[in-house]
XYZ file of C-alpha atoms in Angstrom:
617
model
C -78.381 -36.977 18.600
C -75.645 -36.940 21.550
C -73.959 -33.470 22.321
C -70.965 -33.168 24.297
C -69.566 -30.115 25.702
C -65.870 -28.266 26.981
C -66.458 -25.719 29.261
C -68.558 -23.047 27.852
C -68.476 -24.794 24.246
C -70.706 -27.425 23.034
C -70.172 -29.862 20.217
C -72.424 -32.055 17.526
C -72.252 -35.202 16.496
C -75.216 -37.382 14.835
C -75.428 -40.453 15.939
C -77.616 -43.732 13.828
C -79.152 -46.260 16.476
C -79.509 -49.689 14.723
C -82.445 -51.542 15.797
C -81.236 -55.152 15.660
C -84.438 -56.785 16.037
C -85.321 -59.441 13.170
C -88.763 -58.679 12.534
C -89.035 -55.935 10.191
C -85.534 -57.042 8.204
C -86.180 -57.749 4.863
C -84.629 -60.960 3.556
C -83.539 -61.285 -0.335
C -83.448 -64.697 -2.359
C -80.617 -65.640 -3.972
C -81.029 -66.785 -7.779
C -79.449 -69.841 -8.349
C -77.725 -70.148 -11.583
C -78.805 -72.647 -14.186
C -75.501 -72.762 -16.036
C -73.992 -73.954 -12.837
C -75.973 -76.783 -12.344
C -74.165 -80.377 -12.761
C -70.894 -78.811 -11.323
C -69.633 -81.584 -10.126
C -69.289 -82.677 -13.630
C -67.528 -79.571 -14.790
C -63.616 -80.305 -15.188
C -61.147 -78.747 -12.579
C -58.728 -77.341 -15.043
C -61.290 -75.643 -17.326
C -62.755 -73.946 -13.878
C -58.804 -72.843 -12.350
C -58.658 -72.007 -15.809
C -61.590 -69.677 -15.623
C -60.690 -67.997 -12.686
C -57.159 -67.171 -13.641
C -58.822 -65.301 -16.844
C -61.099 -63.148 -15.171
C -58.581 -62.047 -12.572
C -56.075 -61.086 -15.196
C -59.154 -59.280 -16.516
C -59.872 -57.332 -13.201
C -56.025 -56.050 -13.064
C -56.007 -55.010 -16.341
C -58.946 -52.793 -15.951
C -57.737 -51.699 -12.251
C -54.001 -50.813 -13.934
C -56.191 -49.134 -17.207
C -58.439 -46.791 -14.732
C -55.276 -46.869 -12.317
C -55.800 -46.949 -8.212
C -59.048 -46.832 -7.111
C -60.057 -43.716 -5.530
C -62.138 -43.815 -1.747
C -65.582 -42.278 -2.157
C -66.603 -39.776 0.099
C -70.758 -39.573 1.268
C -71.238 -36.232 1.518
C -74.370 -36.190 4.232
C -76.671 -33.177 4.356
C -76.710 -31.451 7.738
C -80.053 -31.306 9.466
C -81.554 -27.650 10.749
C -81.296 -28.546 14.398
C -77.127 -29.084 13.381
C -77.167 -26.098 11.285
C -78.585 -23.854 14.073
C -76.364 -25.037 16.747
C -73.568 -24.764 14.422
C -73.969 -21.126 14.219
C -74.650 -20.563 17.349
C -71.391 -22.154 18.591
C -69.600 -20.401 15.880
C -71.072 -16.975 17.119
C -70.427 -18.325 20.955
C -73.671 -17.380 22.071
C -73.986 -19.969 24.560
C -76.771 -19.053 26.604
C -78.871 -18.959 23.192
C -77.833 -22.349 22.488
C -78.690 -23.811 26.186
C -82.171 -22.244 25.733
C -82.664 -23.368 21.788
C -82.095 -26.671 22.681
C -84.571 -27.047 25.534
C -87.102 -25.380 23.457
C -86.122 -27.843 20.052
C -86.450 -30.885 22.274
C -89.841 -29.788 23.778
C -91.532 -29.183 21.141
C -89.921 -32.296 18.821
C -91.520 -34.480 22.178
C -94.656 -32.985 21.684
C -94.698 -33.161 18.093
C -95.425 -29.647 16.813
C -92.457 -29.535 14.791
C -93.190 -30.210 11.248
C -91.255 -32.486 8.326
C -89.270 -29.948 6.664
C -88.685 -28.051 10.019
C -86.563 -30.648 11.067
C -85.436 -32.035 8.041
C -82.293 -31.421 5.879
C -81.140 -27.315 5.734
C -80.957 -26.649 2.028
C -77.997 -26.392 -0.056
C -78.132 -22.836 -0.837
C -77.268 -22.516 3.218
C -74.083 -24.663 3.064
C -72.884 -23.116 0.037
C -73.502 -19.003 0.910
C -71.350 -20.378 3.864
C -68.755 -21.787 2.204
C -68.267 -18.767 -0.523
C -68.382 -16.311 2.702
C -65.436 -18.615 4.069
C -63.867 -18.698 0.354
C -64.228 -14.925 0.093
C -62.905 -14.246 3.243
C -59.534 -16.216 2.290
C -59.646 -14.705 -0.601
C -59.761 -11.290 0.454
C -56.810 -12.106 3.283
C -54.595 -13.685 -0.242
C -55.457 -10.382 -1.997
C -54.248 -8.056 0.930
C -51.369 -10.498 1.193
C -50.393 -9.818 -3.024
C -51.339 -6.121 -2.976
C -48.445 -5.823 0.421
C -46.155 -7.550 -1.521
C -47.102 -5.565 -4.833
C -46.003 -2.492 -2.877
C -43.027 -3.705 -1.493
C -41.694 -4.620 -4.886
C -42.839 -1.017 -6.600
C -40.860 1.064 -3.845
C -38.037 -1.501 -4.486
C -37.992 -0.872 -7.996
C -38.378 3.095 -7.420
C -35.137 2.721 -5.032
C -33.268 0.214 -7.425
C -34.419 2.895 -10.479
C -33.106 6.075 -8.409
C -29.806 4.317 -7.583
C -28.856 3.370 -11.442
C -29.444 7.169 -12.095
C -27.451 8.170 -9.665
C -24.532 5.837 -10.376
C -24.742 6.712 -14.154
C -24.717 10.418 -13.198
C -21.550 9.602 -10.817
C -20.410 7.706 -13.723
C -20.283 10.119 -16.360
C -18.944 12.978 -13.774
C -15.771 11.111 -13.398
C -15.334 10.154 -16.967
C -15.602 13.865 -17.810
C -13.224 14.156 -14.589
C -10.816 11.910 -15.540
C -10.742 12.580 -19.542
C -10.150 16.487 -18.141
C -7.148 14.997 -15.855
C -5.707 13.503 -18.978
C -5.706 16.134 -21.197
C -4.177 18.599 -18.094
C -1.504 15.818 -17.810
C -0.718 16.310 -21.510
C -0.828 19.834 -21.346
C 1.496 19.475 -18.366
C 4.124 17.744 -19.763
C 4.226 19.636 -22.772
C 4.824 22.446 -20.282
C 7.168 20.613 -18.325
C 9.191 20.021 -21.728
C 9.781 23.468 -22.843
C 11.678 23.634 -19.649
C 13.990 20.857 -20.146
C 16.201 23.480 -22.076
C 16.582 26.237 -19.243
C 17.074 23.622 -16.946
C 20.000 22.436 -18.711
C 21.230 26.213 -19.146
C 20.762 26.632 -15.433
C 22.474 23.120 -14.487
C 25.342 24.348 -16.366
C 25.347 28.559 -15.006
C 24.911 26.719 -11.631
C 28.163 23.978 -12.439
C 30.769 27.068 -13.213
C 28.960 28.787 -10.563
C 30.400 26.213 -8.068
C 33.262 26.198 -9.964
C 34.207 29.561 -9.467
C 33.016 29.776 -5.776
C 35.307 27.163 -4.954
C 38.016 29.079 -6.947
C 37.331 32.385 -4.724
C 37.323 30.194 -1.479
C 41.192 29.080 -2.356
C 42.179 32.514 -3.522
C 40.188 33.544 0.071
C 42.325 31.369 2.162
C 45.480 32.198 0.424
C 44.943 35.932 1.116
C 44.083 35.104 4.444
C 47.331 32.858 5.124
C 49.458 35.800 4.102
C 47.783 37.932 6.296
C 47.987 36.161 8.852
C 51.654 35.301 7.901
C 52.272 39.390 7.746
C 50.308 40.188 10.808
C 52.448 37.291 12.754
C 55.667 39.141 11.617
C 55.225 42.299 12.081
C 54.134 40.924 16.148
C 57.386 39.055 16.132
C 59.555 41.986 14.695
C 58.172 44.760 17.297
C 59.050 42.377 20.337
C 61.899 40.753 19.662
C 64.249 43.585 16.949
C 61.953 46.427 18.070
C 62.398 48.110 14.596
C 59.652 50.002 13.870
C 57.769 50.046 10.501
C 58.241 53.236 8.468
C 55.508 55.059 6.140
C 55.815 54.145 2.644
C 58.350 51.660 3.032
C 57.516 47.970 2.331
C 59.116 44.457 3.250
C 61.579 43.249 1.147
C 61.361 40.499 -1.083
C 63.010 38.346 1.241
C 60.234 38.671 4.166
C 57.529 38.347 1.882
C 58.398 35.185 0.527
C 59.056 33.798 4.302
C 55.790 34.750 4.979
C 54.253 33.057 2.005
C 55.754 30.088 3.557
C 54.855 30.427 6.997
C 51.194 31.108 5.909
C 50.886 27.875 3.820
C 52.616 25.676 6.539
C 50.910 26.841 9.715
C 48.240 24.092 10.011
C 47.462 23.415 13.800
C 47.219 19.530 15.074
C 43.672 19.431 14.343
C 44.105 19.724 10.500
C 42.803 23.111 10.455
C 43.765 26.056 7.914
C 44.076 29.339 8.827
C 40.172 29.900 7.830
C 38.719 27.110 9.601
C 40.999 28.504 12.359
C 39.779 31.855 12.336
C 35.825 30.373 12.050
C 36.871 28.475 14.979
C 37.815 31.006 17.412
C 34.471 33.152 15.719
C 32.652 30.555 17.063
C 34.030 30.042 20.375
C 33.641 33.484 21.165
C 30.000 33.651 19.995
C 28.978 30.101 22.440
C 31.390 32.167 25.094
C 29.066 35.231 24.800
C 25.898 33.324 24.589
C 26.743 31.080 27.304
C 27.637 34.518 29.451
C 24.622 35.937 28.414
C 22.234 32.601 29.098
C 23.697 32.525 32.197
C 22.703 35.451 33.417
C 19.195 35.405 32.578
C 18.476 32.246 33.590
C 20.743 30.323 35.779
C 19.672 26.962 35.121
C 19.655 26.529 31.454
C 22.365 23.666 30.395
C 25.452 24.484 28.420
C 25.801 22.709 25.068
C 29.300 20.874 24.878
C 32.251 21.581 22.560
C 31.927 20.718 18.728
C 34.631 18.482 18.378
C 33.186 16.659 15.207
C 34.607 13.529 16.918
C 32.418 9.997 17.627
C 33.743 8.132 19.710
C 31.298 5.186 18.534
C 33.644 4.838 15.531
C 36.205 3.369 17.185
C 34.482 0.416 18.376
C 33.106 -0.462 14.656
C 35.049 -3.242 13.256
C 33.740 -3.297 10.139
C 30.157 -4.882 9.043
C 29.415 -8.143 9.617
C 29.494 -11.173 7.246
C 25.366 -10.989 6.483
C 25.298 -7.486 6.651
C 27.620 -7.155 3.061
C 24.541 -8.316 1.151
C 21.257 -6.850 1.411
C 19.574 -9.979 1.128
C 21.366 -11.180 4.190
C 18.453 -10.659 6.229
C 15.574 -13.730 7.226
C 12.357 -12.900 9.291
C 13.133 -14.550 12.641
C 10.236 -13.723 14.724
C 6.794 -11.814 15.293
C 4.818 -10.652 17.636
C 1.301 -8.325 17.681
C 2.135 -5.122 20.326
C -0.792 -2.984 19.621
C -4.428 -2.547 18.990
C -3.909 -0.133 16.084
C -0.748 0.653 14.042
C 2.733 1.252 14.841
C 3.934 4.591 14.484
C 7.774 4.513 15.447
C 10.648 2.811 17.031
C 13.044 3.165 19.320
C 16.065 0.682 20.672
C 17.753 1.426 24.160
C 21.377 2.415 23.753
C 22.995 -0.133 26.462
C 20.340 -3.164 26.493
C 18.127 -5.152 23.940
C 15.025 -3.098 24.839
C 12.821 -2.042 21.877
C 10.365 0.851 22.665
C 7.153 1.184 20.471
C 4.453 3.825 19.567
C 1.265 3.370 18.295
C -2.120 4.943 17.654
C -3.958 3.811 20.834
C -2.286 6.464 22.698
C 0.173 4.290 24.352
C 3.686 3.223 24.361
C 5.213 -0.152 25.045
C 8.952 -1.419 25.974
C 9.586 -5.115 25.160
C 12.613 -7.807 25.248
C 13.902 -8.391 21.995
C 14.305 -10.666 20.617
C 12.023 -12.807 22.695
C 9.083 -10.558 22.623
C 8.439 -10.104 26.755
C 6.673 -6.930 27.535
C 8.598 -5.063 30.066
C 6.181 -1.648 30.905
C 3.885 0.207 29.355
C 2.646 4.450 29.530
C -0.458 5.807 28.922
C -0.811 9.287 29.168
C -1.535 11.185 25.845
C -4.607 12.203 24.644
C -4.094 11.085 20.903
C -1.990 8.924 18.859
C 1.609 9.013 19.574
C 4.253 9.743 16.422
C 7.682 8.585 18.182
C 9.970 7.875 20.790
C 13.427 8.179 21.380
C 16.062 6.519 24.738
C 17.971 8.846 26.792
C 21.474 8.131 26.377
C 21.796 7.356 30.017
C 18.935 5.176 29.044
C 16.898 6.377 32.225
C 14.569 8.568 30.304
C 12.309 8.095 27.247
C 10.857 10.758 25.140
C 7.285 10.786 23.202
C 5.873 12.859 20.781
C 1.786 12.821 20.107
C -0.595 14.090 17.703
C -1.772 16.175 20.667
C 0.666 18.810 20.620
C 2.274 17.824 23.315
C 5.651 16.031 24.240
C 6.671 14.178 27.632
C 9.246 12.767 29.446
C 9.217 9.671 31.212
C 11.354 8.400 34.098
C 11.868 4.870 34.645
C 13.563 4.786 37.736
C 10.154 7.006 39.202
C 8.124 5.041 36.209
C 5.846 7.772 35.095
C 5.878 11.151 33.154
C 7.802 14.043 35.168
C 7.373 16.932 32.560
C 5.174 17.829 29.797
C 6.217 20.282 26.884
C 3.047 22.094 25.587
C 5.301 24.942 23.738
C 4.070 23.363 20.400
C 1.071 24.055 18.557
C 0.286 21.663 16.528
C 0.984 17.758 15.974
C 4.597 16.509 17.021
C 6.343 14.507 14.531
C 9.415 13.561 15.795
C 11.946 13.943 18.962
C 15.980 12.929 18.822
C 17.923 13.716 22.435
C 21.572 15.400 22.426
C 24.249 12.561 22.971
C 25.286 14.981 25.856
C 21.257 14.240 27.538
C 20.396 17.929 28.574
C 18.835 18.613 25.443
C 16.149 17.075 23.151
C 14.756 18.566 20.263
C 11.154 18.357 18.129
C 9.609 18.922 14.958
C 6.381 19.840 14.766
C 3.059 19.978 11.980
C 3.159 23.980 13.021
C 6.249 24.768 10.237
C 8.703 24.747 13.347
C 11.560 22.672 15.697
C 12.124 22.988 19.164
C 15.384 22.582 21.285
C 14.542 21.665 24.676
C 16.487 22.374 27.544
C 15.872 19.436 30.461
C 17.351 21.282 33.676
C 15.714 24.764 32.943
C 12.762 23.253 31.560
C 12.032 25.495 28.582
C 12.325 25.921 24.754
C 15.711 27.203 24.443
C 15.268 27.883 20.663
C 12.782 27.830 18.540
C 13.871 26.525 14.430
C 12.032 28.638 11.957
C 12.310 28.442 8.303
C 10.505 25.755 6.951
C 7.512 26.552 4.663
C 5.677 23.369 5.759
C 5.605 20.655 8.422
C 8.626 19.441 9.539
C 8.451 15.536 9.772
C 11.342 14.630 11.205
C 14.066 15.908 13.221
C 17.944 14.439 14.460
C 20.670 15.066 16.202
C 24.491 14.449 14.295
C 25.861 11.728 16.933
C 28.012 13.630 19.421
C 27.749 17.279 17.922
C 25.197 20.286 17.903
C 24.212 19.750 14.549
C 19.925 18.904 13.780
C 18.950 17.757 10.437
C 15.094 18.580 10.089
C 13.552 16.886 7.116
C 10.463 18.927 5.608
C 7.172 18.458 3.439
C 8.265 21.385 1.414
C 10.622 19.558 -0.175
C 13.884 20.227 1.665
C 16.302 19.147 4.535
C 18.084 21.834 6.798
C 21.259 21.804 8.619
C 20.652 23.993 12.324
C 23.144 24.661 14.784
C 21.729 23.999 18.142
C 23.473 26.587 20.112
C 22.065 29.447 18.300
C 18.844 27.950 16.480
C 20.047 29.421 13.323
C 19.744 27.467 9.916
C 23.206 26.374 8.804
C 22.936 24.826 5.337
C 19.807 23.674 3.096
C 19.411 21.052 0.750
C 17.433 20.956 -2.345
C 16.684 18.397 -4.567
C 13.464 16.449 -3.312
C 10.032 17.198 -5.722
C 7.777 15.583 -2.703
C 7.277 15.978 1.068
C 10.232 14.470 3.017
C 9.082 12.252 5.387
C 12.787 11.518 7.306
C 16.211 11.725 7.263
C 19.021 10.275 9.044
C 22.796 10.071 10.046
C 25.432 7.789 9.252
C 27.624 7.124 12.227
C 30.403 8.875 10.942
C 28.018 12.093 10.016
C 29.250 12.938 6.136
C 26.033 11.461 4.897
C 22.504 11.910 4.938
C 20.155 9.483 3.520
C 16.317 10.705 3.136
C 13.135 9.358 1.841
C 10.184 11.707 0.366
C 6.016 10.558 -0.253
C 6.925 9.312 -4.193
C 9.372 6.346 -2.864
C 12.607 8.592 -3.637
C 15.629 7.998 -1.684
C 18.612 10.402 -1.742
C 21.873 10.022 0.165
C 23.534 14.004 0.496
C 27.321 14.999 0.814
C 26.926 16.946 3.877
C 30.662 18.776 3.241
C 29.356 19.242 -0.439
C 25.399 20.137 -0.130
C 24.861 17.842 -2.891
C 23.135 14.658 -3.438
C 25.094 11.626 -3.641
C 22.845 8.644 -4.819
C 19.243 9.285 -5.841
C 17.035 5.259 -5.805
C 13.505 5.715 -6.851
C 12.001 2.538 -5.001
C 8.491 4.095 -5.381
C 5.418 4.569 -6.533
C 4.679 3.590 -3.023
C 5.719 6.656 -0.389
C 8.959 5.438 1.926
C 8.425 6.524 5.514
C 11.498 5.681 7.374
C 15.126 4.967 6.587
C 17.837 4.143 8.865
C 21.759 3.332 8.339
C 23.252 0.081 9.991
C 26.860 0.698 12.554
C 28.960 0.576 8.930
C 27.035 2.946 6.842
C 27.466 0.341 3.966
C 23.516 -0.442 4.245
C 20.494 1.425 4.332
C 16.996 -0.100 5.807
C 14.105 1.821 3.611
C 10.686 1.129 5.118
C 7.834 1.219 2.431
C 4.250 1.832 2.165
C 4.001 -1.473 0.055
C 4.681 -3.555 2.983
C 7.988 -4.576 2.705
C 11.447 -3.228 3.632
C 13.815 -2.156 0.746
C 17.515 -2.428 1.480
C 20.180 -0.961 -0.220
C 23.635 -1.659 -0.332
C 25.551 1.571 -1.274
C 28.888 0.270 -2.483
C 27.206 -1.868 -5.019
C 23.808 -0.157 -5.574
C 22.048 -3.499 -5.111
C 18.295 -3.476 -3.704
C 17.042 -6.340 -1.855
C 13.025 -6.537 -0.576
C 12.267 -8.259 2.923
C 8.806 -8.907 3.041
C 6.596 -10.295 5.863
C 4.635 -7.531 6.991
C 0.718 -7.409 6.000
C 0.237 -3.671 5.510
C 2.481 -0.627 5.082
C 6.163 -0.514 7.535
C 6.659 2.167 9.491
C 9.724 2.005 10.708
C 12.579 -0.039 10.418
C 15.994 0.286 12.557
C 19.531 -1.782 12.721
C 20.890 -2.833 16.269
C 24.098 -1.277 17.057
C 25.854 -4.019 17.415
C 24.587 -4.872 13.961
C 23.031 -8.469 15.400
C 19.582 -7.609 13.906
C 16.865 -5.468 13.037
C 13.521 -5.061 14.042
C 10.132 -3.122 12.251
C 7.156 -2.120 12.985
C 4.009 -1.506 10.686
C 0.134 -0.826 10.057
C -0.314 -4.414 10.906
C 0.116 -3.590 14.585
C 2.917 -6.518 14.619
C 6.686 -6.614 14.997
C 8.893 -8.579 13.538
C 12.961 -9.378 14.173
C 14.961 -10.042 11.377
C 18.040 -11.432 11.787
């Protein structure tokens, strides 16, 4: 026996010493057989013959029991092994140093008897492999009965979750057969009124009819007036007659007057009542200036209403591409933001686009080669829109934060912040004079902002909801404010008192806009309807349903012959009005914000949800 040791570990091996003397080896005879005797006589072919049959034989009984398998001697392990095996297995190492000096003492001496060092019995080996079988066994069943549990709260979870989505389920079938049946209901209701709406269409049609009939007879009884009042001026001072009691002008005069009422029409155009409204008016902005004046010396006052745009006379017409609405190819893109574009804004002397988006900042960039020029931060939440001085020195912004600001580029940051508002801002539009801007607000009102005094100078009340968008007429006093309760209003700047509403929308407004020459309106709701309005006649013109997706922006180009109508569908409708054609541009990814025509009428750029924008041209 040899042991060899690592450290504090020993290891057995047994060892067999051959004893290679000669002496006590046993030597065997070899038979000779008989039938091999006279060999030499035996024929070679008869003996290859022979030998080719019984190998044939051998591989056929090697391929019949197939490959040969290695035997293994199993050899019985001795007591000494058996006790040093266990005693290495337990690591009781100073047991096994003094078993073995004991064991080899007493082998030496020979007190150990036969079957104390002979083979350890099988019962031994095999109680230790079943406690090694059972122990592997018990780790596989731990192993199964983890795995058993995993699975059963797995199925309790999965089991739990297909009752809840049936429940969910069958709560919005019962939902959404109880929407159905309210939509029937509805339009059943909504057809019993198609009658009275036809009776009222018509009441309201002679209605007009008749109001238009009393403003002629109106005008006519103020033209002979006017024509009496001017004679009896021109009789006192020049004749010096005097007019008697009960005496009336003769036929004669009357009919003079008649005359001179009809034909005095100034060089303006104006009739005797738009005369009369005229120097009304003057006299109220006289006495409001007066009385603005004196209470605070450094408010701004608003220009004269001449009704005339002097942009007009530098439009030639629209150009070749713009006749179609088709005409139109995606030039360019470029990404701006992190998150989406909320509004546009293009500066009124250079080919500078300013853009707002929901990361709270604003950006100015070179269009159309997409160079960023300067960027503000400074709001506290997403901004809404922006609008260029028409010095183009200045920039407004509007934010969800309630707040809006005005930023200097010549001193390149914010010099004043409007608080005044008390909810989000929607939209801002600057007086084509500069010393005003106003605002529309998620708090029901508008604000006109006076930028030398620094305050609200009026505040527009009258909407029932949020007003989403607000815009100065082009050279005039005039705000349109477009409304989610379903209307537009006319408001005269100077005295923040609502001029004219129209009616028509059946969904919140999201904007509306000017032509250049100010007689139309065109205005986009949440359902994808677009209306252009008469603004002499308070009446819709055109009414386009490019829906079911909700339009938030439209915008006409320098002629007024096409409208840009950006959709939540991601693409940009436009219409041409003379012919009524619609024309899609698409290229954005997600819904357009805005979309606005270069004055010039060169191209047009948009901005969407995709945080991109891109020139058309």
């Amino acid at each position: 026996m040899a042991t060899t040791y690592d450290e504090n570990k020993f290891y057995l091996e047994k060892e067999q010493i051959i004893d290679d003397s000669d002496e006590e080896y046993q030597y065997e005879t070899v038979p000779v057989d008989e039938d091999f005797i006279g060999g030499d006589e035996e024929d070679l072919e008869i003996a290859v013959r022979t030998i080719q049959e019984k190998t044939g034989d051998a591989e056929a009984q090697v391929r019949k029991e197939g490959s040969p398998r290695p035997n293994v001697v199993h050899r019985p392990e001795v007591v000494d092994d058996f006790v040093r095996n266990f005693l290495v297995k337990m690591g009781m190492g100073r047991t096994l140093d003094s078993f073995q000096t004991e064991w080899y003492e007493l082998q030496q001496k020979g007190l150990l008897n036969e079957e104390d060092i002979g083979v350890v019995p099988d019962i031994y080996a095999r109680n230790q492999s079943l406690d090694e079988e059972l122990k592997h066994l018990k780790l596989e069943r731990d192993r199964y009965k983890e795995a058993a549990l995993k699975a059963k709260d797995t199925y309790v979870k999965l089991r739990k979750e297909r009752d809840y989505h049936r429940m969910h389920h069958k709560r919005v079938v019962q939902e959404k057969n109880k929407l159905i049946n309210d939509i029937k209901r509805l339009k059943k209701h909504y057809e019993s009124y198609e009658p009275t709406l036809r009776q009222l269409k018509h009441k309201y049609e002679v209605a007009m009819k008749e109001k238009m009939l009393t403003k002629l007879e109106r005008d006519r009884a103020v033209g002979q007036v006017t024509g009496l009042q001017t004679t009896i001026q021109s009789m006192e001072k020049y004749k010096g007659s005097r007019i008697k009691e009960g005496t009336g002008l003769s036929s004669t005069s009357f009919h003079y007057c008649e005359r001179g009422a009809e034909n005095m029409v100034d060089k303006f155009g104006r009739g005797p009542t738009q005369r009369t409204l005229a120097v009304e008016r003057n006299n109220q902005d006289n006495m409001a200036i007066f009385e603005t004046e004196k209470r605070y010396p450094n408010d701004s006052e608003f220009p004269k209403d001449t009704g005339i745009n002097p942009l007009l006379a530098h439009v030639k017409g629209p150009p070749g591409h713009l006749t179609r609405t088709g005409g139109f190819r995606l030039s360019s893109t470029f990404q701006s933001h992190a998150l989406a574009i909320s509004g546009l804004a293009l500066h009124p002397r250079k080919q500078i686009l300013c853009t707002t988006s929901d990361d709270h900042t604003w950006k100015m960039w070179a269009v159309p080669s997409g160079d960023i020029i300067m960027t503000g931060e400074g709001h506290t939440d997403w901004l809404s829109s922006c609008d260029f001085h028409p010095s183009g020195s200045k920039l407004a912004t509007t934010s969800g934060d309630t707040t809006v600001k005005i930023w200097d580029f010549t001193k390149a940051e914010c010099v004043h912040t409007f608080t005044d508002h008390t909810h989000a801002v929607w939209s801002c539009s600057w007086h084509s004079h500069g010393d005003f801007l106003a605002t529309s607000s998620m708090d029901n009102t508008s604000k006109i902002w006076d930028l030398n005094s620094l305050r609200c100078r009026y505040t527009l009340r009258g909407h029932a909801d949020s007003v989403n968008s607000i815009m100065f007429l082009p050279f005039s006093n005039t705000v349109c404010t477009a409304s989610a309760d379903k209307t537009l209003s006319l408001w005269d700047a100077r005295q923040g008192l609502c001029a004219q509403t129209f009616f028509g929308h059946e969904h919140s407004v999201n904007y509306a806009a000017f032509n250049m020459k100010g007689d139309t309106i065109a205005s986009c709701d949440s359902y994808g309807v677009v209306k252009l309005w008469d603004v002499r006649k308070g009446t819709p013109m055109v009414s386009l349903d490019v829906g079911p997706h909700q339009a938030n922006h439209v915008s006409f180009d320098s002629s007024g012959m096409v409208v840009s109508i950006a959709s939540n569908d991601a693409t940009i409708k436009m219409y041409e009005v003379a012919s009524g054609k619609v024309a899609s541009l698409v290229g954005h990814e997600d819904a357009v914000q805005a979309a606005m025509f270069d004055r010039t009428g060169e191209f047009m750029v948009s901005g969407g949800s995709d945080c991109s924008i891109r020139i058309w041209t």
